mmCIF file of C-alpha atoms and ligand atoms in Angstrom:
data_model
loop_
_atom_site.group_PDB
_atom_site.id
_atom_site.type_symbol
_atom_site.label_atom_id
_atom_site.label_comp_id
_atom_site.label_asym_id
_atom_site.label_seq_id
_atom_site.Cartn_x
_atom_site.Cartn_y
_atom_site.Cartn_z
ATOM 1 C CA MET A 6 177.695 37.850 88.553
ATOM 2 C CA PRO A 7 180.734 39.695 89.958
ATOM 3 C CA ASN A 8 182.709 42.248 88.006
ATOM 4 C CA ILE A 9 186.290 41.325 87.405
ATOM 5 C CA ILE A 10 189.146 43.753 87.897
ATOM 6 C CA THR A 11 192.344 42.470 86.321
ATOM 7 C CA VAL A 12 195.691 43.648 87.656
ATOM 8 C CA ASP A 13 198.657 42.575 85.537
ATOM 9 C CA GLY A 14 202.301 43.546 85.534
ATOM 10 C CA PRO A 15 205.900 42.361 85.843
ATOM 11 C CA ALA A 16 207.766 40.967 88.839
ATOM 12 C CA GLY A 17 208.225 43.385 91.715
ATOM 13 C CA VAL A 18 205.784 46.035 90.518
ATOM 14 C CA GLY A 19 203.711 45.856 93.709
ATOM 15 C CA LYS A 20 200.744 43.832 92.399
ATOM 16 C CA GLY A 21 200.505 41.696 95.536
ATOM 17 C CA THR A 22 200.438 44.593 97.989
ATOM 18 C CA LEU A 23 198.104 46.673 95.818
ATOM 19 C CA CYS A 24 195.669 43.785 95.307
ATOM 20 C CA LYS A 25 195.551 43.163 99.067
ATOM 21 C CA MET A 26 194.798 46.870 99.622
ATOM 22 C CA LEU A 27 192.099 46.771 96.931
ATOM 23 C CA SER A 28 190.658 43.606 98.424
ATOM 24 C CA THR A 29 190.226 45.338 101.795
ATOM 25 C CA ALA A 30 188.871 48.571 100.312
ATOM 26 C CA LEU A 31 186.338 46.831 98.053
ATOM 27 C CA ASN A 32 185.671 43.798 100.225
ATOM 28 C CA ALA A 33 186.523 41.700 97.201
ATOM 29 C CA PRO A 34 188.303 38.340 96.927
ATOM 30 C CA VAL A 35 191.620 38.096 95.058
ATOM 31 C CA LEU A 36 192.530 35.398 92.574
ATOM 32 C CA ASN A 37 196.329 35.419 92.797
ATOM 33 C CA SER A 38 197.304 33.486 89.662
ATOM 34 C CA GLY A 39 201.030 33.700 90.439
ATOM 35 C CA GLU A 40 200.359 31.569 93.514
ATOM 36 C CA ILE A 41 199.029 28.764 91.315
ATOM 37 C CA TYR A 42 202.201 28.827 89.161
ATOM 38 C CA ARG A 43 204.306 28.957 92.297
ATOM 39 C CA SER A 44 202.435 26.055 93.955
ATOM 40 C CA ILE A 45 203.091 23.873 90.906
ATOM 41 C CA ALA A 46 206.724 25.046 90.817
ATOM 42 C CA TYR A 47 207.089 24.079 94.480
ATOM 43 C CA ASN A 48 205.660 20.581 93.878
ATOM 44 C CA ILE A 49 207.901 20.064 90.849
ATOM 45 C CA TYR A 50 210.909 21.128 92.904
ATOM 46 C CA LYS A 51 209.935 18.801 95.756
ATOM 47 C CA LEU A 52 209.475 15.878 93.357
ATOM 48 C CA LYS A 53 212.888 16.690 91.806
ATOM 49 C CA ILE A 54 211.359 17.078 88.330
ATOM 50 C CA ASN A 55 213.649 19.127 86.106
ATOM 51 C CA PRO A 56 211.579 22.204 85.021
ATOM 52 C CA LYS A 57 213.409 22.149 81.668
ATOM 53 C CA HIS A 58 212.053 18.645 81.021
ATOM 54 C CA ILE A 59 208.825 19.668 79.321
ATOM 55 C CA SER A 60 207.464 16.126 78.848
ATOM 56 C CA LYS A 61 207.960 15.331 82.561
ATOM 57 C CA VAL A 62 206.301 18.578 83.682
ATOM 58 C CA THR A 63 203.450 17.943 81.233
ATOM 59 C CA ALA A 64 203.012 14.383 82.544
ATOM 60 C CA TYR A 65 202.895 15.696 86.122
ATOM 61 C CA ILE A 66 200.329 18.350 85.289
ATOM 62 C CA LYS A 67 197.918 15.863 83.654
ATOM 63 C CA ASN A 68 196.512 14.605 86.962
ATOM 64 C CA TYR A 69 197.316 17.697 89.007
ATOM 65 C CA LYS A 70 194.604 19.061 91.308
ATOM 66 C CA TYR A 71 195.201 22.533 92.681
ATOM 67 C CA GLU A 72 195.961 22.673 96.362
ATOM 68 C CA LYS A 73 197.155 25.848 98.007
ATOM 69 C CA VAL A 74 200.722 25.562 99.298
ATOM 70 C CA SER A 75 201.645 27.699 102.322
ATOM 71 C CA SER A 76 202.933 31.084 101.097
ATOM 72 C CA SER A 77 206.011 30.743 103.317
ATOM 73 C CA LYS A 78 207.227 28.093 100.849
ATOM 74 C CA LEU A 79 206.389 29.977 97.661
ATOM 75 C CA TYR A 80 208.418 33.179 97.699
ATOM 76 C CA SER A 81 212.060 32.100 97.414
ATOM 77 C CA LYS A 82 214.555 32.818 94.637
ATOM 78 C CA LYS A 83 214.348 29.172 93.517
ATOM 79 C CA ILE A 84 210.552 29.197 93.210
ATOM 80 C CA ASP A 85 210.688 32.621 91.457
ATOM 81 C CA LEU A 86 212.821 31.090 88.727
ATOM 82 C CA ILE A 87 211.092 27.695 88.432
ATOM 83 C CA SER A 88 207.617 29.274 88.239
ATOM 84 C CA SER A 89 208.759 31.639 85.506
ATOM 85 C CA GLU A 90 210.405 28.780 83.622
ATOM 86 C CA ILE A 91 207.434 26.371 83.717
ATOM 87 C CA SER A 92 205.025 29.184 82.798
ATOM 88 C CA THR A 93 206.280 28.890 79.196
ATOM 89 C CA ILE A 94 204.800 25.369 78.889
ATOM 90 C CA SER A 95 201.509 25.635 77.047
ATOM 91 C CA GLU A 96 199.965 22.399 78.461
ATOM 92 C CA LEU A 97 200.601 23.748 81.947
ATOM 93 C CA ARG A 98 199.027 27.105 81.099
ATOM 94 C CA LYS A 99 195.956 25.297 79.718
ATOM 95 C CA LYS A 100 195.492 23.474 83.015
ATOM 96 C CA ILE A 101 195.911 26.716 84.958
ATOM 97 C CA VAL A 102 193.308 28.460 82.755
ATOM 98 C CA TYR A 103 190.884 25.741 83.831
ATOM 99 C CA ILE A 104 191.828 26.140 87.527
ATOM 100 C CA GLN A 105 191.436 29.942 87.345
ATOM 101 C CA HIS A 106 188.002 29.759 85.714
ATOM 102 C CA SER A 107 186.781 27.237 88.258
ATOM 103 C CA ILE A 108 187.970 29.438 91.155
ATOM 104 C CA ILE A 109 186.037 32.363 89.673
ATOM 105 C CA SER A 110 182.894 30.301 89.131
ATOM 106 C CA LYS A 111 182.983 29.271 92.813
ATOM 107 C CA ASN A 112 182.822 32.991 93.635
ATOM 108 C CA ASN A 113 179.906 33.548 91.287
ATOM 109 C CA ASP A 114 177.521 34.603 94.022
ATOM 110 C CA THR A 115 179.701 37.591 94.923
ATOM 111 C CA ASN A 116 177.825 40.738 93.962
ATOM 112 C CA GLY A 117 180.678 43.160 93.911
ATOM 113 C CA PHE A 118 184.152 42.764 92.450
ATOM 114 C CA ILE A 119 186.686 39.972 92.107
ATOM 115 C CA ILE A 120 190.311 40.976 91.653
ATOM 116 C CA ALA A 121 192.387 38.807 89.308
ATOM 117 C CA GLU A 122 196.126 39.320 89.650
ATOM 118 C CA GLY A 123 198.843 38.069 87.292
ATOM 119 C CA ARG A 124 200.464 38.456 83.889
ATOM 120 C CA ASP A 125 197.716 37.520 81.401
ATOM 121 C CA MET A 126 194.511 38.184 83.336
ATOM 122 C CA GLY A 127 193.397 41.059 81.096
ATOM 123 C CA THR A 128 194.673 39.653 77.809
ATOM 124 C CA LYS A 129 193.872 35.918 77.938
ATOM 125 C CA ILE A 130 192.023 34.764 81.021
ATOM 126 C CA PHE A 131 189.359 37.440 81.481
ATOM 127 C CA PRO A 132 189.359 39.396 78.192
ATOM 128 C CA LYS A 133 185.871 40.695 79.038
ATOM 129 C CA ALA A 134 186.818 41.995 82.495
ATOM 130 C CA GLN A 135 185.151 45.287 83.347
ATOM 131 C CA ILE A 136 188.298 47.052 84.552
ATOM 132 C CA LYS A 137 191.824 46.226 83.468
ATOM 133 C CA ILE A 138 194.879 47.690 85.155
ATOM 134 C CA PHE A 139 198.406 47.191 83.859
ATOM 135 C CA LEU A 140 201.147 48.193 86.261
ATOM 136 C CA TRP A 141 204.650 49.034 85.181
ATOM 137 C CA ALA A 142 207.849 50.353 86.798
ATOM 138 C CA LYS A 143 211.448 50.564 85.612
ATOM 139 C CA ALA A 144 213.462 47.395 86.349
ATOM 140 C CA ASN A 145 215.973 49.223 88.578
ATOM 141 C CA VAL A 146 213.134 50.705 90.664
ATOM 142 C CA ARG A 147 211.484 47.276 91.063
ATOM 143 C CA ALA A 148 214.829 45.678 91.959
ATOM 144 C CA LYS A 149 215.511 48.342 94.581
ATOM 145 C CA ARG A 150 212.092 47.834 96.181
ATOM 146 C CA ARG A 151 212.621 44.039 96.235
ATOM 147 C CA TYR A 152 216.108 44.477 97.644
ATOM 148 C CA LEU A 153 214.886 46.670 100.512
ATOM 149 C CA GLN A 154 212.234 44.025 101.275
ATOM 150 C CA VAL A 155 214.505 40.972 101.183
ATOM 151 C CA ILE A 156 217.461 42.344 103.146
ATOM 152 C CA LYS A 157 215.129 42.657 106.115
ATOM 153 C CA VAL A 158 215.077 38.850 106.296
ATOM 154 C CA ASN A 159 218.241 37.900 104.386
ATOM 155 C CA LYS A 160 221.177 40.236 104.905
ATOM 156 C CA THR A 161 223.369 38.320 102.441
ATOM 157 C CA ARG A 162 221.352 39.277 99.339
ATOM 158 C CA VAL A 163 223.050 41.663 96.900
ATOM 159 C CA TYR A 164 221.216 44.340 94.873
ATOM 160 C CA GLU A 165 222.908 43.366 91.559
ATOM 161 C CA ASP A 166 221.700 39.753 91.861
ATOM 162 C CA ILE A 167 218.135 40.866 92.474
ATOM 163 C CA PHE A 168 218.325 43.274 89.519
ATOM 164 C CA ASN A 169 219.601 40.443 87.268
ATOM 165 C CA GLU A 170 216.837 38.098 88.458
ATOM 166 C CA ILE A 171 214.205 40.747 87.654
ATOM 167 C CA ILE A 172 215.654 41.196 84.146
ATOM 168 C CA LEU A 173 215.718 37.431 83.617
ATOM 169 C CA ARG A 174 212.092 37.015 84.709
ATOM 170 C CA ASP A 175 211.009 40.016 82.591
ATOM 171 C CA MET A 176 212.627 38.453 79.533
ATOM 172 C CA SER A 177 211.080 35.058 80.188
ATOM 173 C CA ASP A 178 207.607 36.484 81.011
ATOM 174 C CA MET A 179 207.546 38.898 78.056
ATOM 175 C CA SER A 180 209.077 36.730 75.351
ATOM 176 C CA ARG A 181 207.272 33.425 75.853
ATOM 177 C CA LYS A 182 205.075 32.268 72.964
ATOM 178 C CA THR A 183 201.966 31.533 75.026
ATOM 179 C CA ALA A 184 200.301 34.454 76.792
ATOM 180 C CA PRO A 185 203.338 36.733 77.139
ATOM 181 C CA LEU A 186 203.198 39.565 79.631
ATOM 182 C CA CYS A 187 201.791 42.599 77.813
ATOM 183 C CA PRO A 188 199.056 45.160 78.501
ATOM 184 C CA ALA A 189 195.567 44.465 77.143
ATOM 185 C CA GLU A 190 194.595 47.096 74.568
ATOM 186 C CA ASP A 191 191.770 48.284 76.781
ATOM 187 C CA SER A 192 193.772 48.445 80.003
ATOM 188 C CA TYR A 193 194.694 51.454 82.120
ATOM 189 C CA LEU A 194 198.465 51.742 82.129
ATOM 190 C CA ILE A 195 200.002 52.936 85.366
ATOM 191 C CA ASP A 196 203.756 53.496 85.567
ATOM 192 C CA ASN A 197 204.440 53.587 89.298
ATOM 193 C CA SER A 198 208.233 54.180 89.043
ATOM 194 C CA ASN A 199 207.770 57.553 90.728
ATOM 195 C CA LEU A 200 204.757 56.743 92.899
ATOM 196 C CA ASP A 201 204.668 55.280 96.366
ATOM 197 C CA ILE A 202 202.222 52.484 97.148
ATOM 198 C CA GLU A 203 199.540 54.837 98.552
ATOM 199 C CA GLN A 204 199.691 57.102 95.484
ATOM 200 C CA CYS A 205 199.409 54.121 93.142
ATOM 201 C CA PHE A 206 196.555 52.640 95.175
ATOM 202 C CA ASN A 207 194.658 55.956 95.053
ATOM 203 C CA LYS A 208 195.119 56.133 91.298
ATOM 204 C CA ILE A 209 193.615 52.658 90.866
ATOM 205 C CA LEU A 210 190.787 53.427 93.279
ATOM 206 C CA LYS A 211 189.926 56.553 91.311
ATOM 207 C CA ILE A 212 189.577 54.466 88.140
ATOM 208 C CA ILE A 213 187.413 51.865 89.900
ATOM 209 C CA LYS A 214 185.111 54.520 91.372
ATOM 210 C CA LYS A 215 184.103 55.524 87.828
ATOM 211 C CA TYR A 216 182.669 52.028 87.357
ATOM 212 C CA LYS A 217 181.239 51.321 90.793
ATOM 213 C CA LYS A 218 177.497 50.465 90.745
HETATM 214 O O1 LIG B 15 203.213 37.087 90.070
HETATM 215 P P1 LIG B 15 204.269 36.136 90.546
HETATM 216 O O2 LIG B 15 205.646 36.761 90.619
HETATM 217 O O3 LIG B 15 203.910 35.479 91.825
HETATM 218 O O4 LIG B 15 204.341 34.981 89.408
HETATM 219 C C1 LIG B 15 205.343 33.994 89.413
HETATM 220 C C2 LIG B 15 205.584 33.491 87.987
HETATM 221 O O5 LIG B 15 204.416 32.817 87.511
HETATM 222 C C3 LIG B 15 205.875 34.577 86.959
HETATM 223 O O6 LIG B 15 207.255 34.855 86.832
HETATM 224 C C4 LIG B 15 205.323 34.011 85.685
HETATM 225 C C5 LIG B 15 204.208 33.094 86.132
HETATM 226 N N1 LIG B 15 202.871 33.675 85.938
HETATM 227 C C6 LIG B 15 202.344 33.633 84.669
HETATM 228 O O7 LIG B 15 203.004 33.196 83.734
HETATM 229 N N2 LIG B 15 201.077 34.089 84.456
HETATM 230 C C7 LIG B 15 200.350 34.585 85.447
HETATM 231 N N3 LIG B 15 199.103 34.992 85.201
HETATM 232 C C8 LIG B 15 200.890 34.666 86.761
HETATM 233 C C9 LIG B 15 202.160 34.209 86.974
#
């Protein structure tokens, strides 16, 4: 049975990059739960289902079978907002809990670690995980990092818009009734506002080394 490392935190805190680095260092697979929310958001968008129409989203999710959507389609402003919006729907979360557990059970023969990345991995999905990391950074720092990333591909984006989107997603992710974003009591809290990615990665690695078999 693999050991689960949960990595939770808000939008733009560097979870994706850090989990990829951890995956390489530990030779461990990553369960990227945000990608599941985003894949559903993308399908809903394509089918022109209004994400505010809870009964329509719930009806869609009933027969939904998870299929990975190409990441090039998942990381746009529109999908950011739709995925955050639909993540408040409890029927949808229930289905995703099931999908997440079945992905982990398929990786059951892994002897080392599995990294589970998201918002509620340590609190709700894997409450018994061996190592729980909760990443945090100030909203303006996260917005600046995002801005520097996106202007490389889209020169028209404005910092203030990205900052406002981060605030909006924080509010939605932290205030929803079901599984709001918050650190598990037994998690390691890392504020990386003043750390670069390497420094944050080394901090996490140091924690993991204490547990390594
Ligand atoms: O991690 P991400 O930015 O790719 O996630 C996109 C959205 O999906 C996020 O704003 C809220 C939702 N989400 C969630 O509610 N719970 C998770 N475990 C992961 C993502």
